[in-house]
Short mmCIF file of N, CA, C and O in Angstrom, two decimals:
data_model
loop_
_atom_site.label_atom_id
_atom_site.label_comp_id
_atom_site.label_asym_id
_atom_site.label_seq_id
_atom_site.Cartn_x
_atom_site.Cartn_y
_atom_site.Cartn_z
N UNK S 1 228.00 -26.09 -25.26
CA UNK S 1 228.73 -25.34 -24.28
C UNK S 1 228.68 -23.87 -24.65
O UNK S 1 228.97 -23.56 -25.81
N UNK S 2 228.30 -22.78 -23.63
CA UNK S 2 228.19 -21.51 -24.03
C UNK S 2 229.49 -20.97 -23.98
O UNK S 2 230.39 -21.24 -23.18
N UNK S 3 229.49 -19.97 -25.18
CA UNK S 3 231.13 -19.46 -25.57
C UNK S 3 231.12 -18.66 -24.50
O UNK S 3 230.05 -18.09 -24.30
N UNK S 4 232.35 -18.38 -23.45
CA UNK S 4 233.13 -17.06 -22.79
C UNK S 4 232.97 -16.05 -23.38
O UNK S 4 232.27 -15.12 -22.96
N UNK S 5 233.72 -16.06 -24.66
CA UNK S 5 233.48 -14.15 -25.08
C UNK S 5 231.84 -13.76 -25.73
O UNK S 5 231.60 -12.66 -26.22
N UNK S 6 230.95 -14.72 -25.65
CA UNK S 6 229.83 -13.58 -25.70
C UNK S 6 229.52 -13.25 -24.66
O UNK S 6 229.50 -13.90 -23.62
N UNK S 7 229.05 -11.46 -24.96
CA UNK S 7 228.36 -10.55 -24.52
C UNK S 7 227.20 -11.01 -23.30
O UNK S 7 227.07 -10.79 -22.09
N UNK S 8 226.68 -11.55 -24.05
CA UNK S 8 225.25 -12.08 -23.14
C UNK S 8 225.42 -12.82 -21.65
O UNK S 8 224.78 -12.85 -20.61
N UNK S 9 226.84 -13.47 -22.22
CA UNK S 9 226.85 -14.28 -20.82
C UNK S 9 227.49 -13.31 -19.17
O UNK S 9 227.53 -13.65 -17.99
N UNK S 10 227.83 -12.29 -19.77
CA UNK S 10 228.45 -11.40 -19.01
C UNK S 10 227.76 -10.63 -18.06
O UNK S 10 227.08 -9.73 -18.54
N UNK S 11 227.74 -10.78 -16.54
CA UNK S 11 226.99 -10.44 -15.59
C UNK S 11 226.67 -8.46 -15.74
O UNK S 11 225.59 -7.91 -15.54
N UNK S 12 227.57 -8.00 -16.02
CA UNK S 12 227.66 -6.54 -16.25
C UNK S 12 226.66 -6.04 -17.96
O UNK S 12 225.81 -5.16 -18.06
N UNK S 13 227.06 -6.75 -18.82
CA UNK S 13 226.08 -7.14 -19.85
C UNK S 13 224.98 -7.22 -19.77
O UNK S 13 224.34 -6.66 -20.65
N UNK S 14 224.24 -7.94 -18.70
CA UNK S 14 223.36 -8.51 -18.58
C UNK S 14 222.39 -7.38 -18.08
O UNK S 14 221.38 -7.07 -18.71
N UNK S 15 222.81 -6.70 -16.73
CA UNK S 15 222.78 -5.47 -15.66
C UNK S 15 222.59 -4.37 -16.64
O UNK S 15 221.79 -3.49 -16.34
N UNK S 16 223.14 -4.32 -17.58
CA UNK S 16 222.69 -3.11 -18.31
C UNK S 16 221.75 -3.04 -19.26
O UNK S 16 220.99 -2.09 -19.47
N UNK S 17 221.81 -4.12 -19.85
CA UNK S 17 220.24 -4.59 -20.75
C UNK S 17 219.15 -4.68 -19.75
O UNK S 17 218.07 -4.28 -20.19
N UNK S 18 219.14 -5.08 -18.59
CA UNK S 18 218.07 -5.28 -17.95
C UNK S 18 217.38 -3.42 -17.63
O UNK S 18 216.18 -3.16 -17.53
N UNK S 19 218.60 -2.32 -17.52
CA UNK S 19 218.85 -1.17 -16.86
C UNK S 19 217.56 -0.79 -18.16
O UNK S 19 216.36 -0.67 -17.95
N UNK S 20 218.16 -0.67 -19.29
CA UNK S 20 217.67 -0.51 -20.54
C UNK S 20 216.62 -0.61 -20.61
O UNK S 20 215.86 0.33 -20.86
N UNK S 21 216.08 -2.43 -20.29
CA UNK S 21 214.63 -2.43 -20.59
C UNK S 21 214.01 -1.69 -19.60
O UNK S 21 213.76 -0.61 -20.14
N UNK S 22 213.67 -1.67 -18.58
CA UNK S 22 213.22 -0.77 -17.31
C UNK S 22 213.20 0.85 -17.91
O UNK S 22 212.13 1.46 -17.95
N UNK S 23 214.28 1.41 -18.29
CA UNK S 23 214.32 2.39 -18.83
C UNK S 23 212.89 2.97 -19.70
O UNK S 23 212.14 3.89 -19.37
N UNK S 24 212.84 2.16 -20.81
CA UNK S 24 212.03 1.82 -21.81
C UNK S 24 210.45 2.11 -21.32
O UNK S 24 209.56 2.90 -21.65
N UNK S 25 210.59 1.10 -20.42
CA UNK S 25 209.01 1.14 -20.17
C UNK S 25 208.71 2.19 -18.85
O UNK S 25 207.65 2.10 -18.24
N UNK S 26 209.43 2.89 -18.58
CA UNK S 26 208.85 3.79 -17.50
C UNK S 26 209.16 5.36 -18.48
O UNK S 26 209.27 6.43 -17.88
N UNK S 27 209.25 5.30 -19.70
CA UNK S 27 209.65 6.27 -20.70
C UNK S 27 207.90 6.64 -20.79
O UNK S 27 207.05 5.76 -20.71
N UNK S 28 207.51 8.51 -21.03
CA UNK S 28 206.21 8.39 -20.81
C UNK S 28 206.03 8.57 -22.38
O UNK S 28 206.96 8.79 -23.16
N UNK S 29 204.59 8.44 -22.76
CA UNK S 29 203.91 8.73 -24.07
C UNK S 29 204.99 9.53 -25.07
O UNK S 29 206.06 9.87 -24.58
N UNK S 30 204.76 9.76 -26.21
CA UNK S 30 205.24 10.54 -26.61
C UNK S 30 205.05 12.23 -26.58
O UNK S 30 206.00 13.00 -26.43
N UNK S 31 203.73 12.62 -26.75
CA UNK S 31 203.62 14.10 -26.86
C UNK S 31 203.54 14.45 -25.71
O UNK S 31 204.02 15.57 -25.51
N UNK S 32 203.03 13.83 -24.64
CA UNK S 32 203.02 14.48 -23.06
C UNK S 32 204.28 14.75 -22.37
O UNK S 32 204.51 15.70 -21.63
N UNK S 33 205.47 13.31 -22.86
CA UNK S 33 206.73 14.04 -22.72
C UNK S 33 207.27 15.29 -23.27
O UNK S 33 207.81 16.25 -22.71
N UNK S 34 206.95 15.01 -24.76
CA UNK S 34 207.60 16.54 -25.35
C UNK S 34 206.81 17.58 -24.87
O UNK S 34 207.66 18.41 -24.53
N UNK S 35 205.85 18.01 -24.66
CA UNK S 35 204.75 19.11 -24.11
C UNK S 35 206.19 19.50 -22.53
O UNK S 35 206.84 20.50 -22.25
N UNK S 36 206.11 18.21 -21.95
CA UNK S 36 206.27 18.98 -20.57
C UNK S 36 207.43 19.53 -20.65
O UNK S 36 207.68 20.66 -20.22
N UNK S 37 208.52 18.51 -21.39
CA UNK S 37 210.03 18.96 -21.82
C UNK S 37 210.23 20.53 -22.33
O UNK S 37 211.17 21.28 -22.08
N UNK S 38 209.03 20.79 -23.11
CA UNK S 38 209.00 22.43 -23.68
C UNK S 38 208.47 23.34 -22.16
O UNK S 38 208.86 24.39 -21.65
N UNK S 39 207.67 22.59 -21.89
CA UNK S 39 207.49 23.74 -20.27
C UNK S 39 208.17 24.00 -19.89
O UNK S 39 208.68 25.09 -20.14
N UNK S 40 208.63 23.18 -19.04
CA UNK S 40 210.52 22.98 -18.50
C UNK S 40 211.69 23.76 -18.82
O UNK S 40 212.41 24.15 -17.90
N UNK S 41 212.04 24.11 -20.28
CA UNK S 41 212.57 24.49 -20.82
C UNK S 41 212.22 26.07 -20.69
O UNK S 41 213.09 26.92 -20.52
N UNK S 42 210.96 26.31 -20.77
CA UNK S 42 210.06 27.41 -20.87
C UNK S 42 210.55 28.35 -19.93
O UNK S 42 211.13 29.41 -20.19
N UNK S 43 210.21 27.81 -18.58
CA UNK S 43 210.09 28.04 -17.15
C UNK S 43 211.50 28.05 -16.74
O UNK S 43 211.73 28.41 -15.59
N UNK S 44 212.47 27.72 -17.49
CA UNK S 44 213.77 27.82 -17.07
C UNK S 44 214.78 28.81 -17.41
O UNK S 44 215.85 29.14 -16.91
N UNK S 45 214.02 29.22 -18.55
CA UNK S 45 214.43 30.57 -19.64
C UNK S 45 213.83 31.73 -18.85
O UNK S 45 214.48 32.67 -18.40
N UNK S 46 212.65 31.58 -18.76
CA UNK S 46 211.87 32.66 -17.85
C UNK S 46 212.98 33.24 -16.72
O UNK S 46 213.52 34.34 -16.59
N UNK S 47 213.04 32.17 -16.07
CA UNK S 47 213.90 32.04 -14.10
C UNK S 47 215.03 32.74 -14.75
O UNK S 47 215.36 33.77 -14.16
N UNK S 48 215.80 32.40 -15.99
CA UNK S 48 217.14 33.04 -16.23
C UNK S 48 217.19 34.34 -16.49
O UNK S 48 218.05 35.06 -16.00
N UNK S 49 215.99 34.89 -17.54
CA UNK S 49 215.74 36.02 -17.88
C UNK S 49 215.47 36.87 -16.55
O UNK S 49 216.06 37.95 -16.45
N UNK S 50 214.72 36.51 -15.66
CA UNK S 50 213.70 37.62 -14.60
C UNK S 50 215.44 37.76 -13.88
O UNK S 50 215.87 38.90 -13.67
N UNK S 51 216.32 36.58 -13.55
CA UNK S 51 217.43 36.60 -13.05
C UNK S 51 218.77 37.57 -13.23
O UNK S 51 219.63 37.90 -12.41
N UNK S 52 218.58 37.94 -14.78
CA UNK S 52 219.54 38.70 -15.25
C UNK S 52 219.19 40.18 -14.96
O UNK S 52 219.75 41.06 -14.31
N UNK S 53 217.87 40.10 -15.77
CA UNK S 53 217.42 41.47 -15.35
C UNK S 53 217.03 42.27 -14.32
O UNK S 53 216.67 43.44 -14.46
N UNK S 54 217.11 41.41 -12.85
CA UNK S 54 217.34 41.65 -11.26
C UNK S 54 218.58 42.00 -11.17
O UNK S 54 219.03 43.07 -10.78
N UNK S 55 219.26 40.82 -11.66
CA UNK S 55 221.58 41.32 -11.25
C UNK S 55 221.51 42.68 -12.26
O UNK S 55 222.31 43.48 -11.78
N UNK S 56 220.85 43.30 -13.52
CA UNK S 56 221.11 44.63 -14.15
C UNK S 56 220.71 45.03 -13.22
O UNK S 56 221.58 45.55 -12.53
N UNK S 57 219.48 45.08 -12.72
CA UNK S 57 218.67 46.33 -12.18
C UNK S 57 220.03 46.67 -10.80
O UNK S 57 220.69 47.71 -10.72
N UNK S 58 220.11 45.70 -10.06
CA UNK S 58 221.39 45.80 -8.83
C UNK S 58 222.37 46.63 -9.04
O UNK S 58 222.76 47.69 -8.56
N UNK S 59 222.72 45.83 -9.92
CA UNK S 59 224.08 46.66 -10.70
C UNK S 59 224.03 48.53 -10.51
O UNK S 59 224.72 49.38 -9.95
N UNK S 60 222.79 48.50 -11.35
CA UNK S 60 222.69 49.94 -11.96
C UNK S 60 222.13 50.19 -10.77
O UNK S 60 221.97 51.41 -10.79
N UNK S 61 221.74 49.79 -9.76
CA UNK S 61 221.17 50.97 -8.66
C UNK S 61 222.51 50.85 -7.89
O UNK S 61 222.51 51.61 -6.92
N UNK S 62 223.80 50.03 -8.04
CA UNK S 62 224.86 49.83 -7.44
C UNK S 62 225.72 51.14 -7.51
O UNK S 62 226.32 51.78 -6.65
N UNK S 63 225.53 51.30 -8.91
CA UNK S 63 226.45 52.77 -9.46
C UNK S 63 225.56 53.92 -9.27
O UNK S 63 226.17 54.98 -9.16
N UNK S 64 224.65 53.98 -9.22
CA UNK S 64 224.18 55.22 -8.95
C UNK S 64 224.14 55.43 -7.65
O UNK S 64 223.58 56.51 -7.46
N UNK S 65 224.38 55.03 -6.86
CA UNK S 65 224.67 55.04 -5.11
C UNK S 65 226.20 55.22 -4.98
O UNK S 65 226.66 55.66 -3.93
N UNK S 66 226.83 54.95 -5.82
CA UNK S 66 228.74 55.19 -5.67
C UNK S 66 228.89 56.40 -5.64
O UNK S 66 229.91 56.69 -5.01
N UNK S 67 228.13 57.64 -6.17
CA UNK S 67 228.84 59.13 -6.00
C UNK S 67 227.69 59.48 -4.57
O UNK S 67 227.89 60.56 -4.01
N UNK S 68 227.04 58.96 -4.25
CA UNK S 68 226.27 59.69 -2.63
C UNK S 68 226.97 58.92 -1.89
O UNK S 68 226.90 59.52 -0.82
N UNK S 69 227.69 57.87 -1.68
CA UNK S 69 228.21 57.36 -0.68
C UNK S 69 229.83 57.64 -0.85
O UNK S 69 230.53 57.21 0.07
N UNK S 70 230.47 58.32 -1.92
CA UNK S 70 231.30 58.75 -2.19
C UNK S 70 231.48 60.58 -1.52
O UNK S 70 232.50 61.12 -1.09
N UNK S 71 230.23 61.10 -1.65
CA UNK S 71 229.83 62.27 -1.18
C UNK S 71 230.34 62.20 0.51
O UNK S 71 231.18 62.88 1.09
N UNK S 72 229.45 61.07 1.04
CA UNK S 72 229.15 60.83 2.35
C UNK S 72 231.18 60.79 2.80
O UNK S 72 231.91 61.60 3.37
N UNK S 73 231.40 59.52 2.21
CA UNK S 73 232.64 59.65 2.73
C UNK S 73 233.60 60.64 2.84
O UNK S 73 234.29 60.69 3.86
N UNK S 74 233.78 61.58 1.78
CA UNK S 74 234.43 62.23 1.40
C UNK S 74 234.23 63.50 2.74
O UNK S 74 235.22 64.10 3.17
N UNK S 75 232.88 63.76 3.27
CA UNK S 75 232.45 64.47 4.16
C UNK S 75 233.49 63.68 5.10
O UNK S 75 234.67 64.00 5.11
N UNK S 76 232.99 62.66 5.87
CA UNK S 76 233.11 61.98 6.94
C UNK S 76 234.86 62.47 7.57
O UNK S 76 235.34 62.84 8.64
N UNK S 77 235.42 62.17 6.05
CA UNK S 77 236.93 62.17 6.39
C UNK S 77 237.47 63.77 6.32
O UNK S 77 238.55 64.20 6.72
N UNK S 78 236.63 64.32 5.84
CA UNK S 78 236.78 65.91 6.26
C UNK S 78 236.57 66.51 7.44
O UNK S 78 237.08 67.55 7.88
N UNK S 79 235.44 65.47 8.15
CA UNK S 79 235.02 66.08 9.84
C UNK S 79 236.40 65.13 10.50
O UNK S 79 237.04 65.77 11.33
N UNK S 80 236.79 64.04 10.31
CA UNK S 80 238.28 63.28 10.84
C UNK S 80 238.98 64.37 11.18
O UNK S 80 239.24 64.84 12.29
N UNK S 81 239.35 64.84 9.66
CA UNK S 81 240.79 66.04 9.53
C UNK S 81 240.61 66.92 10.40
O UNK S 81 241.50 67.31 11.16
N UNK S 82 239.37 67.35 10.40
CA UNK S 82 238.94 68.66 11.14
C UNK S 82 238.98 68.45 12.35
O UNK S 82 239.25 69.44 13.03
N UNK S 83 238.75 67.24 13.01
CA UNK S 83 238.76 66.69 14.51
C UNK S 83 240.18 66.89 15.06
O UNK S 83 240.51 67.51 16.08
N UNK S 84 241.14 66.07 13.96
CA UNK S 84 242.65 65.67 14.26
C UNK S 84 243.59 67.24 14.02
O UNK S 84 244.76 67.30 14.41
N UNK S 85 242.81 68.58 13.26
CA UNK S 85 244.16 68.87 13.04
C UNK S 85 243.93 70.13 14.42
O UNK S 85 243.19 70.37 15.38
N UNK S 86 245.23 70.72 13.62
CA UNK S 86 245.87 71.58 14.77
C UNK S 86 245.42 73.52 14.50
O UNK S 86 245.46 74.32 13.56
N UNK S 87 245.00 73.52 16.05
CA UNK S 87 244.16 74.77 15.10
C UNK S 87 245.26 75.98 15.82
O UNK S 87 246.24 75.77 16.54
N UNK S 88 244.76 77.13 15.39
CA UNK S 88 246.12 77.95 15.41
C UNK S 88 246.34 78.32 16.77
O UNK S 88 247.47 78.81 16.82
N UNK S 89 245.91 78.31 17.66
CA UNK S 89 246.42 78.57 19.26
C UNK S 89 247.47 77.20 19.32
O UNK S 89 248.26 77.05 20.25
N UNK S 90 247.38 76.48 18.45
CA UNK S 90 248.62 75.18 19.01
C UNK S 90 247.79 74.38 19.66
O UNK S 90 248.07 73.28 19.17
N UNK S 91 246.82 74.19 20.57
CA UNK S 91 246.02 73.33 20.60
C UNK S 91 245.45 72.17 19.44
O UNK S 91 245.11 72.21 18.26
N UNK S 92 245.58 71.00 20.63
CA UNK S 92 244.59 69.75 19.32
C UNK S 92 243.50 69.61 19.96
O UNK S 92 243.44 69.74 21.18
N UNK S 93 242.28 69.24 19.04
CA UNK S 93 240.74 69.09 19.29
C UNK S 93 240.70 67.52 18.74
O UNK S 93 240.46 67.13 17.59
N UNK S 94 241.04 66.69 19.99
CA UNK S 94 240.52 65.39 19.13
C UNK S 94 239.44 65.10 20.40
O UNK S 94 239.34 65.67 21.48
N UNK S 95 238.50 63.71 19.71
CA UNK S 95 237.36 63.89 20.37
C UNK S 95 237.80 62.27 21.10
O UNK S 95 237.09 61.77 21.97
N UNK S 96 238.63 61.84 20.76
CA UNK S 96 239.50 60.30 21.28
C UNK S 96 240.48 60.78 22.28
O UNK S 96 241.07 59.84 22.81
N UNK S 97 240.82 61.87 22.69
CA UNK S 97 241.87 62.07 23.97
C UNK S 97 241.53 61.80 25.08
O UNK S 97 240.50 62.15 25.65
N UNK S 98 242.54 61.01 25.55
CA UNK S 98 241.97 60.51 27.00
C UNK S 98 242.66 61.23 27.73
O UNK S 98 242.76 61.03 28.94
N UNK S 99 243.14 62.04 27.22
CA UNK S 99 243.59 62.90 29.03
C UNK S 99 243.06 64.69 28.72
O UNK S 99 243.75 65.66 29.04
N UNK S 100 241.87 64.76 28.13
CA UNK S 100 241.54 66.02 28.11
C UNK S 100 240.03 65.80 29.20
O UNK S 100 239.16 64.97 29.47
N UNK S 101 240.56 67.39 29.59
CA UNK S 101 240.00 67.63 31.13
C UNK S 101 238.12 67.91 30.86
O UNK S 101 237.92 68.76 29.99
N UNK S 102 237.09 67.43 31.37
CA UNK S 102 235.94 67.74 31.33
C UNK S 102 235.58 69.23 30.95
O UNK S 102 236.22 70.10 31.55
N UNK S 103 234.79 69.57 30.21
CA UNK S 103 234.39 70.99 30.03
C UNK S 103 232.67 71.53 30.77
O UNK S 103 231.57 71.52 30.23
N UNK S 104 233.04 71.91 32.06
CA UNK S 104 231.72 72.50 32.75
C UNK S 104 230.78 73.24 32.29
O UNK S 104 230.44 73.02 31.13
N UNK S 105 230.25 74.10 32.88
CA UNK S 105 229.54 75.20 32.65
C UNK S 105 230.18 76.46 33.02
O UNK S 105 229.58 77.53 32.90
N UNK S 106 231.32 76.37 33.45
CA UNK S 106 231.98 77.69 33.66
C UNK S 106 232.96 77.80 32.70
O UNK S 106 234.07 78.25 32.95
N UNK S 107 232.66 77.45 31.72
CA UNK S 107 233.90 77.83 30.18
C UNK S 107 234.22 76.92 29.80
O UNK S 107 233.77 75.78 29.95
N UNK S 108 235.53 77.51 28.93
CA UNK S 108 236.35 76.18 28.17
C UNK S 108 237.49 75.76 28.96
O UNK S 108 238.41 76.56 28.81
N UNK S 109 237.76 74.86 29.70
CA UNK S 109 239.10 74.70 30.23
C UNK S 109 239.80 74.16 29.46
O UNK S 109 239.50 73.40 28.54
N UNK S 110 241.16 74.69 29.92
CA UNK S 110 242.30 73.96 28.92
C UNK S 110 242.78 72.56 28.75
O UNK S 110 242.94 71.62 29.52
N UNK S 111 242.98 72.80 27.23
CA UNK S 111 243.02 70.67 27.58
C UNK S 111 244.71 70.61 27.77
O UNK S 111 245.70 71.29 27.50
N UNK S 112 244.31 69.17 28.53
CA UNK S 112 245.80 68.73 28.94
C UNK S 112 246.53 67.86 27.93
O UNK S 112 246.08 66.86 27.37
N UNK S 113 247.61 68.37 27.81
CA UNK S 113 248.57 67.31 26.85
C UNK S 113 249.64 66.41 27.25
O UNK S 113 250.56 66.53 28.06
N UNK S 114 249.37 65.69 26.66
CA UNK S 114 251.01 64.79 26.92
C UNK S 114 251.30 64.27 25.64
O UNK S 114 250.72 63.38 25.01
N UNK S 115 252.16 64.88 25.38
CA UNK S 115 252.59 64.45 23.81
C UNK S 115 254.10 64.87 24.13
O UNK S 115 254.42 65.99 24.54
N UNK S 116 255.06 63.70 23.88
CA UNK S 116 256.61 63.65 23.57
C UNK S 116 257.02 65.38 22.97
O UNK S 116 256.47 65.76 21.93
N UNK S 117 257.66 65.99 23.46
CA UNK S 117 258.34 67.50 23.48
C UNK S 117 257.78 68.14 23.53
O UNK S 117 258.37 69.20 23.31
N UNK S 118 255.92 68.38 23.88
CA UNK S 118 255.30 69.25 24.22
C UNK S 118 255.79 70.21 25.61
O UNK S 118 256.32 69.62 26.55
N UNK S 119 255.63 71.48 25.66
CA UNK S 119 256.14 72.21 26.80
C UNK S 119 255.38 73.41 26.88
O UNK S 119 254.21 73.44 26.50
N UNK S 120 255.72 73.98 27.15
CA UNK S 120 254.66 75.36 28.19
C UNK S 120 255.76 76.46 28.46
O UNK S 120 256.88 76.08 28.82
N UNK S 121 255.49 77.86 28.29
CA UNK S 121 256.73 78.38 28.29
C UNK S 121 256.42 79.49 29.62
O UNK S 121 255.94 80.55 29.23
N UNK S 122 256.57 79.41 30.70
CA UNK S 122 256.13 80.52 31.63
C UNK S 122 256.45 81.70 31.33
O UNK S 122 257.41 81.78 30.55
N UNK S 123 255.66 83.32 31.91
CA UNK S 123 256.24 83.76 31.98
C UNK S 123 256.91 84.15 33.18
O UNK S 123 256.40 83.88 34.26
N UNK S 124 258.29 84.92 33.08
CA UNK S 124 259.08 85.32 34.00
C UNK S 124 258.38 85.77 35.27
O UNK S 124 258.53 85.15 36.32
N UNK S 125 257.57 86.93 35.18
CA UNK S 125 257.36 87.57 36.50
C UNK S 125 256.66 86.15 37.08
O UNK S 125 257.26 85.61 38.01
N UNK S 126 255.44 85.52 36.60
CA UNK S 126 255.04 84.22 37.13
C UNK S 126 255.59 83.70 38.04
O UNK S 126 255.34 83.38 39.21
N UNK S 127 256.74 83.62 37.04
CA UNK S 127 258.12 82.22 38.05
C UNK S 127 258.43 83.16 38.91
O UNK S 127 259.23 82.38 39.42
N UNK S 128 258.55 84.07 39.53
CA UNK S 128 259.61 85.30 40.41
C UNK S 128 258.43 84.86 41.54
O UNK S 128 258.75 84.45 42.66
N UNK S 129 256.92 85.01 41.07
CA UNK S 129 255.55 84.69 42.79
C UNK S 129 256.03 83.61 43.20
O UNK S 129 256.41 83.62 44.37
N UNK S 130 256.18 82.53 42.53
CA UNK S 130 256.33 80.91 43.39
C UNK S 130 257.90 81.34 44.29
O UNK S 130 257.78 81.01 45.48
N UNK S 131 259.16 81.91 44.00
CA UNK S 131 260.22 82.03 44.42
C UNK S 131 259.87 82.52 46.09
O UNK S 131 260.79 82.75 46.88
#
């Protein structure tokens, strides 16, 4: 009568020795494995190396582009300011106003405002023609 607790009789036991032998024999020569194993290895060092020294090269052309695009911006937001601010007649020059009046060929016309407490101060004799 075959004993229960051996190994051998055990379906999972069995499945893995069989795994094993199969293993075994589809294992190739000896030196043609090690030969290719060193290629492999070879060719994988290579890929890592050419890899690193692409992400340096990036890098460093990364930083040397940070002060011209630093330049650029630094401009950009100077023509903003210059757009948005207020120049000394009290007039604003923005190039986003939607209620400033077309400028022809017969001059500069005045732009129109609407901005919360903006006002206009007539003068007197002015107001006295409409009366």
């Amino acid at each position: 009568m075959p004993d229960p607790k051996d190994p051998r009789h055990n379906a999972a036991w069995r499945a893995a020795q069989q795994w094993q032998e199969r293993a075994r024999q589809a294992r190739p020569g000896g030196n043609v494995g090690g030969l290719k194993l060193l290629f492999t290895w070879l060719v994988f060092g290579a890929l890592m190396i050419v890899g690193v020294v692409l992400g340096l090269f990036f890098l460093l052309v990364g930083w040397a582009m940070l002060p011209i695009l630093r330049y650029r911006m630094k401009k950009r937001m100077e023509r903003m300011r210059a757009d948005q601010a207020e120049d000394i007649g009290g007039s604003f020059h923005h190039r986003d106003t939607p209620y400033r009046e077309p400028r022809g060929g017969e001059g500069r016309r005045r732009e129109q405002q609407v901005l919360e407490g903006d006002y206009e101060v007539k003068d007197a004799d002015r107001d006295d023609e409409w009366r």
